[in-house]
Short mmCIF file of C-alpha atoms in Angstrom, two decimals:
data_model
loop_
_atom_site.label_atom_id
_atom_site.label_comp_id
_atom_site.label_asym_id
_atom_site.label_seq_id
_atom_site.Cartn_x
_atom_site.Cartn_y
_atom_site.Cartn_z
CA MET T 133 0.09 0.26 -0.22
CA ILE T 134 0.90 3.54 -0.60
CA TYR T 135 -0.23 6.20 1.46
CA ASP T 136 0.86 10.87 0.73
CA VAL T 137 2.04 10.40 4.53
CA VAL T 138 1.69 7.82 7.54
CA ILE T 139 1.29 8.90 11.36
CA SER T 140 2.62 6.52 14.52
CA GLY T 141 -0.37 6.41 16.76
CA ALA T 142 -3.74 7.89 16.78
CA GLY T 143 -3.63 9.78 19.60
CA PRO T 144 -3.90 13.83 20.44
CA ALA T 145 -1.72 14.61 18.22
CA GLY T 146 -1.58 12.03 15.72
CA ALA T 147 -5.70 11.98 15.22
CA MET T 148 -5.09 15.75 14.59
CA ALA T 149 -2.88 15.96 11.82
CA ALA T 150 -5.14 13.03 10.52
CA ARG T 151 -7.78 15.04 10.24
CA VAL T 152 -6.13 18.36 9.46
CA LEU T 153 -4.42 16.12 6.44
CA ALA T 154 -7.56 14.27 4.98
CA GLU T 155 -9.02 18.25 4.98
CA ALA T 156 -6.89 18.71 2.60
CA GLY T 157 -7.39 15.48 0.69
CA ILE T 158 -4.05 13.99 1.53
CA LYS T 159 -5.07 9.84 1.62
CA VAL T 160 -3.16 9.41 5.36
CA ILE T 161 -3.40 6.36 7.52
CA ALA T 162 -2.68 6.34 11.57
CA PHE T 163 -1.13 3.19 12.99
CA ASP T 164 -1.72 2.73 17.09
CA LYS T 165 -0.82 -0.24 18.48
CA ALA T 166 -3.25 -0.32 20.79
CA LYS T 167 -6.68 -1.71 20.87
CA LEU T 168 -8.81 1.36 19.95
CA PRO T 169 -10.54 3.41 22.72
CA TRP T 170 -8.36 2.84 25.24
CA ARG T 171 -7.88 5.68 28.25
CA LYS T 172 -4.52 7.28 28.24
CA PRO T 173 -3.10 7.91 31.85
CA CYS T 174 -3.05 11.25 32.41
CA GLY T 175 -4.78 14.38 34.43
CA GLY T 176 -7.79 14.83 31.88
CA GLY T 177 -7.12 18.59 31.74
CA VAL T 178 -7.85 20.43 28.36
CA PRO T 179 -6.55 24.07 28.28
CA GLU T 180 -8.07 27.50 27.81
CA HIS T 181 -5.96 27.87 25.11
CA VAL T 182 -6.35 24.81 23.42
CA PHE T 183 -9.85 26.44 22.08
CA SER T 184 -8.91 30.29 22.18
CA GLU T 185 -6.53 28.49 19.58
CA GLY T 186 -8.91 27.17 17.39
CA LEU T 187 -7.54 23.75 17.57
CA LEU T 188 -10.81 22.80 18.68
CA ASP T 189 -14.18 23.68 18.90
CA TYR T 190 -15.84 24.32 22.32
CA ASN T 191 -19.28 24.58 21.00
CA GLU T 192 -18.57 22.13 19.54
CA PHE T 193 -16.88 20.02 22.27
CA LYS T 194 -20.27 21.20 24.63
CA LYS T 195 -22.58 19.36 21.37
CA ASN T 196 -21.37 16.50 21.64
CA LYS T 197 -21.14 15.69 25.22
CA ILE T 198 -17.05 15.57 25.15
CA ILE T 199 -16.86 17.76 28.36
CA ASP T 200 -16.77 16.08 31.67
CA LYS T 201 -16.84 19.55 33.89
CA ASP T 202 -15.53 23.51 33.48
CA THR T 203 -13.43 24.53 36.16
CA LYS T 204 -12.86 27.85 36.99
CA ASN T 205 -9.27 28.60 39.27
CA LEU T 206 -6.56 26.86 40.70
CA TYR T 207 -5.76 25.34 44.43
CA LEU T 208 -2.24 25.24 45.37
CA ARG T 209 -1.47 24.13 49.03
CA ALA T 210 1.39 24.14 50.11
CA PRO T 211 2.87 21.34 52.84
CA SER T 212 2.70 24.43 54.95
CA GLY T 213 -1.38 23.79 55.15
CA LYS T 214 -1.33 27.64 53.68
CA GLU T 215 -4.11 27.47 50.81
CA LEU T 216 -4.70 29.74 47.21
CA VAL T 217 -7.62 30.24 45.12
CA ILE T 218 -6.35 31.71 41.50
CA GLU T 219 -8.97 32.80 39.69
CA THR T 220 -7.30 31.85 36.39
CA PRO T 221 -9.39 30.79 32.77
CA GLY T 222 -10.28 27.03 33.51
CA GLU T 223 -9.70 24.35 32.28
CA THR T 224 -11.57 21.77 30.49
CA VAL T 225 -11.40 18.43 32.08
CA VAL T 226 -12.03 15.12 29.78
CA ASP T 227 -12.35 11.46 30.50
CA ARG T 228 -9.24 10.97 27.32
CA LYS T 229 -11.39 7.55 26.28
CA ILE T 230 -14.09 9.77 25.47
CA PHE T 231 -11.54 12.68 24.53
CA ASP T 232 -8.83 10.92 21.91
CA GLN T 233 -12.11 9.08 20.01
CA TYR T 234 -13.61 11.94 19.51
CA LEU T 235 -10.27 13.63 17.90
CA ARG T 236 -9.95 10.17 16.09
CA ASP T 237 -13.59 10.13 15.13
CA LYS T 238 -13.00 13.81 13.19
CA ALA T 239 -10.85 12.37 11.37
CA THR T 240 -11.97 9.37 10.00
CA ASP T 241 -14.77 11.71 8.94
CA ALA T 242 -12.48 13.76 7.32
CA GLY T 243 -11.29 10.44 4.98
CA ALA T 244 -8.83 9.66 6.96
CA GLU T 245 -7.92 6.08 7.80
CA ILE T 246 -7.05 4.15 11.68
CA GLN T 247 -5.84 0.91 11.81
CA ASP T 248 -4.81 -0.21 15.11
CA GLN T 249 -4.14 -3.20 17.13
CA THR T 250 -1.14 -1.97 14.96
CA SER T 251 2.33 -1.13 15.39
CA VAL T 252 5.45 0.45 13.50
CA ARG T 253 8.13 -1.04 13.95
CA ASP T 254 11.02 0.17 12.11
CA LEU T 255 11.71 2.62 9.26
CA ILE T 256 12.54 1.65 5.39
CA ARG T 257 14.28 4.05 3.89
CA ASN T 258 14.80 5.06 -0.11
CA GLN T 259 18.51 5.48 -1.64
CA ASP T 260 19.35 8.65 -0.68
CA GLY T 261 18.29 7.98 3.11
CA PHE T 262 14.72 9.39 3.07
CA VAL T 263 12.17 7.77 4.91
CA SER T 264 10.22 6.06 2.52
CA GLY T 265 7.70 3.76 4.93
CA VAL T 266 7.53 1.97 7.45
CA LYS T 267 6.94 -1.78 8.29
CA ILE T 268 4.12 -3.35 10.46
CA LYS T 269 3.45 -5.62 12.62
CA GLY T 270 -0.71 -5.92 12.87
CA PRO T 271 -3.42 -8.54 12.49
CA GLY T 272 -1.96 -9.79 9.31
CA GLY T 273 1.27 -10.00 10.82
CA ILE T 274 4.51 -7.95 9.04
CA GLN T 275 4.09 -5.69 6.47
CA GLU T 276 5.31 -2.94 3.78
CA ILE T 277 3.87 0.54 3.65
CA SER T 278 4.78 3.29 1.46
CA SER T 279 4.84 6.93 2.73
CA LYS T 280 6.46 10.25 0.76
CA ILE T 281 6.72 11.59 4.57
CA LEU T 282 5.98 9.38 8.08
CA ILE T 283 4.66 11.78 11.65
CA VAL T 284 5.56 9.82 14.38
CA ALA T 285 3.31 10.08 17.11
CA ASP T 286 3.15 7.65 19.06
CA GLY T 287 4.56 8.32 22.47
CA VAL T 288 6.98 9.17 24.94
CA GLY T 289 8.38 5.35 24.34
CA SER T 290 8.63 6.70 20.78
CA LYS T 291 11.51 4.32 18.71
CA LEU T 292 10.97 5.40 15.78
CA VAL T 293 12.30 9.13 16.50
CA VAL T 294 15.70 7.56 18.02
CA LYS T 295 15.42 5.39 14.69
CA GLY T 296 14.82 8.27 12.86
CA GLY T 297 17.60 10.48 13.93
CA LEU T 298 16.09 13.09 15.91
CA ARG T 299 16.76 12.04 19.66
CA LYS T 300 18.41 10.37 21.68
CA LYS T 301 17.39 7.35 24.02
CA TRP T 302 15.76 9.25 27.42
CA LEU T 303 17.80 9.58 30.08
CA PRO T 304 16.21 8.75 33.63
CA THR T 305 16.13 12.33 34.54
CA ASP T 306 14.31 13.02 31.52
CA TYR T 307 10.82 12.03 31.97
CA ALA T 308 9.09 11.22 35.40
CA ILE T 309 6.38 8.27 36.41
CA CYS T 310 3.33 10.02 36.85
CA ALA T 311 -0.05 7.40 38.49
CA VAL T 312 -3.29 7.97 37.89
CA ALA T 313 -6.75 7.17 39.37
CA LEU T 314 -10.67 8.21 38.82
CA ILE T 315 -12.51 8.11 42.25
CA GLU T 316 -15.82 7.98 42.68
CA GLY T 317 -17.19 9.55 46.33
CA TYR T 318 -15.40 13.06 45.79
CA ILE T 319 -18.39 16.01 47.45
CA GLU T 320 -16.10 19.35 47.84
CA ARG T 321 -18.69 22.69 47.01
CA PRO T 322 -17.85 25.74 45.38
CA PRO T 323 -14.62 27.24 44.99
CA LEU T 324 -12.50 23.67 45.32
CA SER T 325 -15.16 21.90 43.79
CA ASP T 326 -14.62 23.88 40.60
CA SER T 327 -10.64 24.37 40.65
CA MET T 328 -7.92 22.52 39.36
CA GLN T 329 -6.22 21.25 42.60
CA ILE T 330 -2.22 21.67 42.58
CA TYR T 331 -0.47 19.84 45.96
CA ILE T 332 3.27 19.29 47.03
CA ASP T 333 4.46 17.94 49.88
CA GLU T 334 7.18 15.38 50.10
CA ASN T 335 5.33 13.30 51.71
CA VAL T 336 2.87 12.84 49.01
CA ALA T 337 4.75 13.46 45.61
CA PRO T 338 8.69 13.16 46.45
CA ASN T 339 10.25 15.96 44.24
CA SER T 340 7.07 16.25 42.70
CA TYR T 341 3.35 17.13 42.91
CA ALA T 342 0.09 15.82 43.70
CA TRP T 343 -3.00 16.40 41.66
CA LEU T 344 -7.27 16.81 41.97
CA PHE T 345 -9.76 17.80 39.07
CA PRO T 346 -12.89 17.59 40.05
CA MET T 347 -14.86 15.04 37.84
CA ALA T 348 -18.78 15.47 36.97
CA ASN T 349 -21.64 12.90 39.74
CA ASN T 350 -18.80 13.16 42.32
CA ARG T 351 -15.72 12.00 40.38
CA ALA T 352 -12.33 13.51 40.13
CA ASN T 353 -9.35 12.66 38.92
CA ILE T 354 -6.13 11.77 40.63
CA GLY T 355 -2.47 11.61 40.40
CA ILE T 356 0.90 12.20 41.64
CA GLY T 357 4.15 12.42 39.81
CA ILE T 358 7.56 12.17 40.17
CA TRP T 359 9.80 13.83 38.57
CA LYS T 360 13.42 12.16 38.84
CA LYS T 361 14.88 9.30 38.82
CA SER T 362 13.45 7.17 42.11
CA GLU T 363 13.18 3.50 43.56
CA LYS T 364 9.90 5.38 45.23
CA ARG T 365 6.75 3.83 43.06
CA PRO T 366 4.53 6.74 42.32
CA MET T 367 0.84 4.21 42.72
CA GLU T 368 1.89 3.33 46.41
CA PHE T 369 2.10 7.53 46.90
CA LEU T 370 -1.22 8.09 45.76
CA ILE T 371 -2.82 5.66 47.59
CA ARG T 372 -0.84 7.52 50.33
CA LEU T 373 -2.25 11.29 49.35
CA THR T 374 -6.13 8.99 49.55
CA GLU T 375 -5.17 8.32 53.11
CA GLN T 376 -4.11 12.12 54.54
CA PRO T 377 -6.67 13.76 57.14
CA PHE T 378 -6.80 17.40 54.68
CA PHE T 379 -7.28 14.54 51.05
CA LYS T 380 -10.63 11.93 53.03
CA LYS T 381 -11.64 15.97 54.54
CA LYS T 382 -12.77 15.91 50.27
CA LEU T 383 -13.87 12.14 50.28
CA ASP T 384 -17.58 10.41 51.48
CA GLU T 385 -15.57 7.69 52.93
CA THR T 386 -19.00 5.78 52.10
CA LYS T 387 -18.45 5.90 48.63
CA PHE T 388 -14.82 5.89 48.13
CA LYS T 389 -14.17 4.08 45.06
CA ILE T 390 -10.59 4.22 42.74
CA PHE T 391 -12.54 2.62 39.79
CA TRP T 392 -9.84 2.86 37.04
CA LYS T 393 -5.91 3.29 37.66
CA SER T 394 -2.46 2.99 35.91
CA SER T 395 0.93 4.72 35.15
CA TYR T 396 2.91 5.97 33.08
CA PRO T 397 6.21 8.00 32.12
CA ILE T 398 6.11 11.94 30.60
CA PRO T 399 8.85 13.66 29.17
CA ILE T 400 9.84 16.46 32.16
CA GLN T 401 13.06 18.37 30.18
CA GLY T 402 11.41 19.83 27.24
CA VAL T 403 11.65 18.74 23.37
CA LYS T 404 15.02 17.52 22.68
CA GLY T 405 16.80 16.90 19.74
CA ARG T 406 15.80 18.16 16.03
CA THR T 407 11.71 17.54 15.12
CA TYR T 408 12.52 16.55 11.27
CA GLY T 409 14.86 15.20 9.12
CA ASP T 410 14.15 13.82 5.56
CA GLY T 411 10.73 13.01 5.62
CA ILE T 412 9.93 12.58 8.65
CA MET T 413 8.46 14.38 11.38
CA GLY T 414 8.01 14.03 15.02
CA VAL T 415 5.39 15.44 17.13
CA GLY T 416 4.18 15.03 20.30
CA ASP T 417 5.37 13.51 23.31
CA ALA T 418 7.70 11.49 20.99
CA MET T 419 9.18 14.80 20.91
CA GLY T 420 9.34 15.87 24.12
CA PHE T 421 6.80 18.87 24.02
CA VAL T 422 5.39 18.44 27.62
CA ALA T 423 5.48 21.51 30.02
CA PRO T 424 8.41 21.00 32.53
CA ILE T 425 6.45 22.12 35.43
CA ILE T 426 3.10 20.41 35.77
CA GLY T 427 2.92 17.85 32.39
CA GLU T 428 0.82 18.80 31.19
CA GLY T 429 0.91 18.28 27.16
CA ILE T 430 -2.44 17.47 25.05
CA PHE T 431 -2.27 21.60 23.83
CA SER T 432 1.18 21.09 22.29
CA ALA T 433 0.04 17.72 20.98
CA LEU T 434 -2.81 19.25 19.05
CA LEU T 435 -0.83 22.41 18.41
CA THR T 436 2.31 20.38 16.77
CA GLY T 437 0.03 17.60 15.21
CA LYS T 438 -1.51 20.33 13.31
CA LEU T 439 1.68 22.62 12.49
CA ALA T 440 3.06 18.71 10.88
CA ALA T 441 0.43 17.89 9.10
CA GLU T 442 0.40 21.78 7.53
CA THR T 443 4.09 21.55 6.77
CA ALA T 444 3.71 18.05 5.34
CA ILE T 445 0.78 19.25 2.67
CA LYS T 446 3.30 22.08 2.29
CA ALA T 447 5.86 19.35 0.83
CA LEU T 448 3.61 17.52 -1.09
CA GLU T 449 2.21 20.11 -2.63
CA ILE T 450 5.92 21.24 -4.15
CA GLY T 451 6.51 17.63 -4.65
CA ASP T 452 9.40 17.35 -1.98
CA TYR T 453 9.91 15.98 1.60
CA SER T 454 13.49 17.06 2.12
CA LYS T 455 14.66 18.38 5.39
CA ALA T 456 15.34 21.30 3.78
CA VAL T 457 11.10 21.80 3.26
CA LEU T 458 10.25 19.95 6.70
CA LYS T 459 12.44 21.99 9.38
CA GLU T 460 9.59 24.82 8.59
CA TYR T 461 7.28 22.47 10.70
CA GLN T 462 9.98 23.24 13.43
CA LYS T 463 10.22 27.34 12.68
CA SER T 464 6.44 27.25 13.31
CA TRP T 465 6.91 25.79 16.66
CA VAL T 466 9.40 27.84 17.48
CA LYS T 467 7.11 31.11 16.88
CA TYR T 468 4.69 29.77 19.22
CA GLY T 469 7.41 30.60 22.04
CA LEU T 470 7.42 26.30 23.01
CA LYS T 471 11.20 26.34 23.34
CA GLU T 472 11.62 29.76 24.88
CA GLY T 473 8.19 28.59 27.52
CA TYR T 474 9.92 25.35 28.35
CA ASN T 475 13.72 26.90 28.94
CA PHE T 476 11.06 29.27 31.42
CA GLN T 477 9.42 26.46 33.61
CA ARG T 478 12.38 24.72 34.26
CA MET T 479 14.52 27.20 35.50
CA MET T 480 11.79 27.70 37.98
CA ARG T 481 10.12 24.10 38.13
CA ASP T 482 14.53 23.04 39.18
CA GLY T 483 14.01 26.18 42.20
CA ILE T 484 11.63 24.79 43.57
CA VAL T 485 12.77 21.64 43.61
CA GLU T 486 16.76 21.37 43.82
CA GLY T 487 18.61 20.54 46.38
CA GLY T 488 16.20 18.58 48.18
CA ASN T 489 14.14 21.61 50.45
CA ILE T 490 11.19 21.03 47.76
CA ASN T 491 8.63 21.68 51.12
CA GLU T 492 10.40 24.19 52.21
CA SER T 493 10.37 26.19 48.69
CA PHE T 494 6.78 25.49 48.36
CA ASN T 495 5.96 26.79 51.29
CA LYS T 496 8.21 30.07 50.48
CA LEU T 497 6.35 30.67 47.34
CA ILE T 498 3.34 30.27 48.45
CA ASP T 499 3.86 33.04 51.14
CA TRP T 500 4.94 35.34 48.65
CA ALA T 501 1.87 35.05 46.67
CA LEU T 502 0.24 35.87 49.65
CA GLU T 503 1.82 38.59 50.18
CA ASP T 504 0.28 41.25 47.89
CA GLU T 505 -2.72 40.75 44.69
CA TYR T 506 0.34 40.95 42.32
CA ASN T 507 2.39 38.23 43.25
CA LYS T 508 -1.28 36.30 43.83
CA ASN T 509 -1.76 37.16 39.77
CA LEU T 510 1.72 36.62 38.50
CA LEU T 511 1.59 32.77 39.97
CA GLY T 512 -1.62 32.46 38.28
CA GLU T 513 0.48 33.69 35.23
CA LEU T 514 3.30 31.03 35.82
CA PHE T 515 1.53 28.17 36.47
CA VAL T 516 -1.90 29.12 32.93
CA SER T 517 0.81 30.60 30.21
CA GLY T 518 3.39 29.17 31.99
CA THR T 519 2.26 25.71 31.39
CA SER T 520 -0.42 25.84 28.68
CA LEU T 521 0.15 28.55 25.84
CA ALA T 522 4.47 27.88 26.62
CA GLY T 523 5.89 31.29 24.60
CA ASN T 524 3.77 34.91 25.40
CA ILE T 525 4.92 34.62 29.12
CA PRO T 526 4.79 38.43 30.20
CA PRO T 527 7.95 40.27 30.87
CA GLU T 528 6.85 41.46 34.11
CA LEU T 529 6.43 37.52 35.30
CA ILE T 530 10.23 36.55 33.74
CA LYS T 531 11.56 39.68 35.90
CA LYS T 532 9.74 39.52 39.29
CA LEU T 533 10.23 35.43 39.35
CA GLY T 534 13.43 36.05 38.22
CA GLU T 535 14.88 39.21 40.36
CA GLU T 536 12.69 38.28 43.72
CA LEU T 537 11.23 34.86 43.65
CA ILE T 538 13.97 32.65 42.40
CA PRO T 539 16.71 34.14 44.51
CA LYS T 540 14.38 33.55 47.58
CA LEU T 541 13.77 29.87 47.06
CA SER T 542 17.38 29.45 46.63
CA SER T 543 17.92 31.00 49.71
CA SER T 544 16.70 27.89 51.54
CA LYS T 545 18.67 25.32 50.07
#
């Protein structure tokens, strides 16, 4: 079989790329190793920027009942027990099993092909060294599929971007291990029941944070991540979270139940390597497009999937699939400020977690935010602008955090 574009992976990045390509009349197929639909382990928070940047249509989401719950605030809890509620544009909470399938349905409605239970095992190159196809393994056995362009969207564990020469293998410090669960019996009232909740506490989430994202019908998405290489098991700490006195107050213990749980890795150091080559582009988690502060990756997955597809369309129009042409994809995501934004986020994160004193650092961060409304709003910008749309970080945020907050956090080391 011959396709214009083959996509490895049919998550948000792959599905978005497939949809954009199909809408342009491109012959495209996406392969996914999972049996679809499946629920990717994830907090399920869809940033407001997904809608305001035109990647998805909020009204269509609402109409098709893809939205589980809308939130409008950010809640932070320090190890000291101090709390902070910051008004933000909010995030839309979704069930990834429903959300991802919606994206795939939009792609197939546009004319894309999606084949599940099929993994892309290797690359095929032509005599010039261009990627010109893939070897797949599915229900029908091993097959070779020819293509003009390959978009790699198969997640943090991708081997294809390594084989394609886009990046090297991840180092242990390049990713975090997270645990996530969907629970019943969540009974908090507003404003917390309308807030994306973040808890920093070394005893709950070593070198990282824990979260609760409220959902409809007394349900919630909870999770923790461990940022650095650790022998600790995230799922054990997730269970420990549910046993904390402050957390138990959020639950009706007679109805509390974990009805789904899983663990997963996410990249946390930003984009590694080069995102394009001759006949190949890498998108989403496979390349490290994840916000280093809180691990948000849905926005950048959708964005890079769209931008890679648009670059592919232009390359197909002129019949040139070389890296000289596909380089436009990297230029397009850099224009969004993702590279600059990820560097800024790493600086802030490391300022909080380095030195083995995350509790004291975050206590100081919350105390700083409580000093006045201006600081509080800046902290909101850090978590909103700095984690969803990585570009457009307000200059006053960079200046004040760099000159005032970072030195304060460093003094606790």
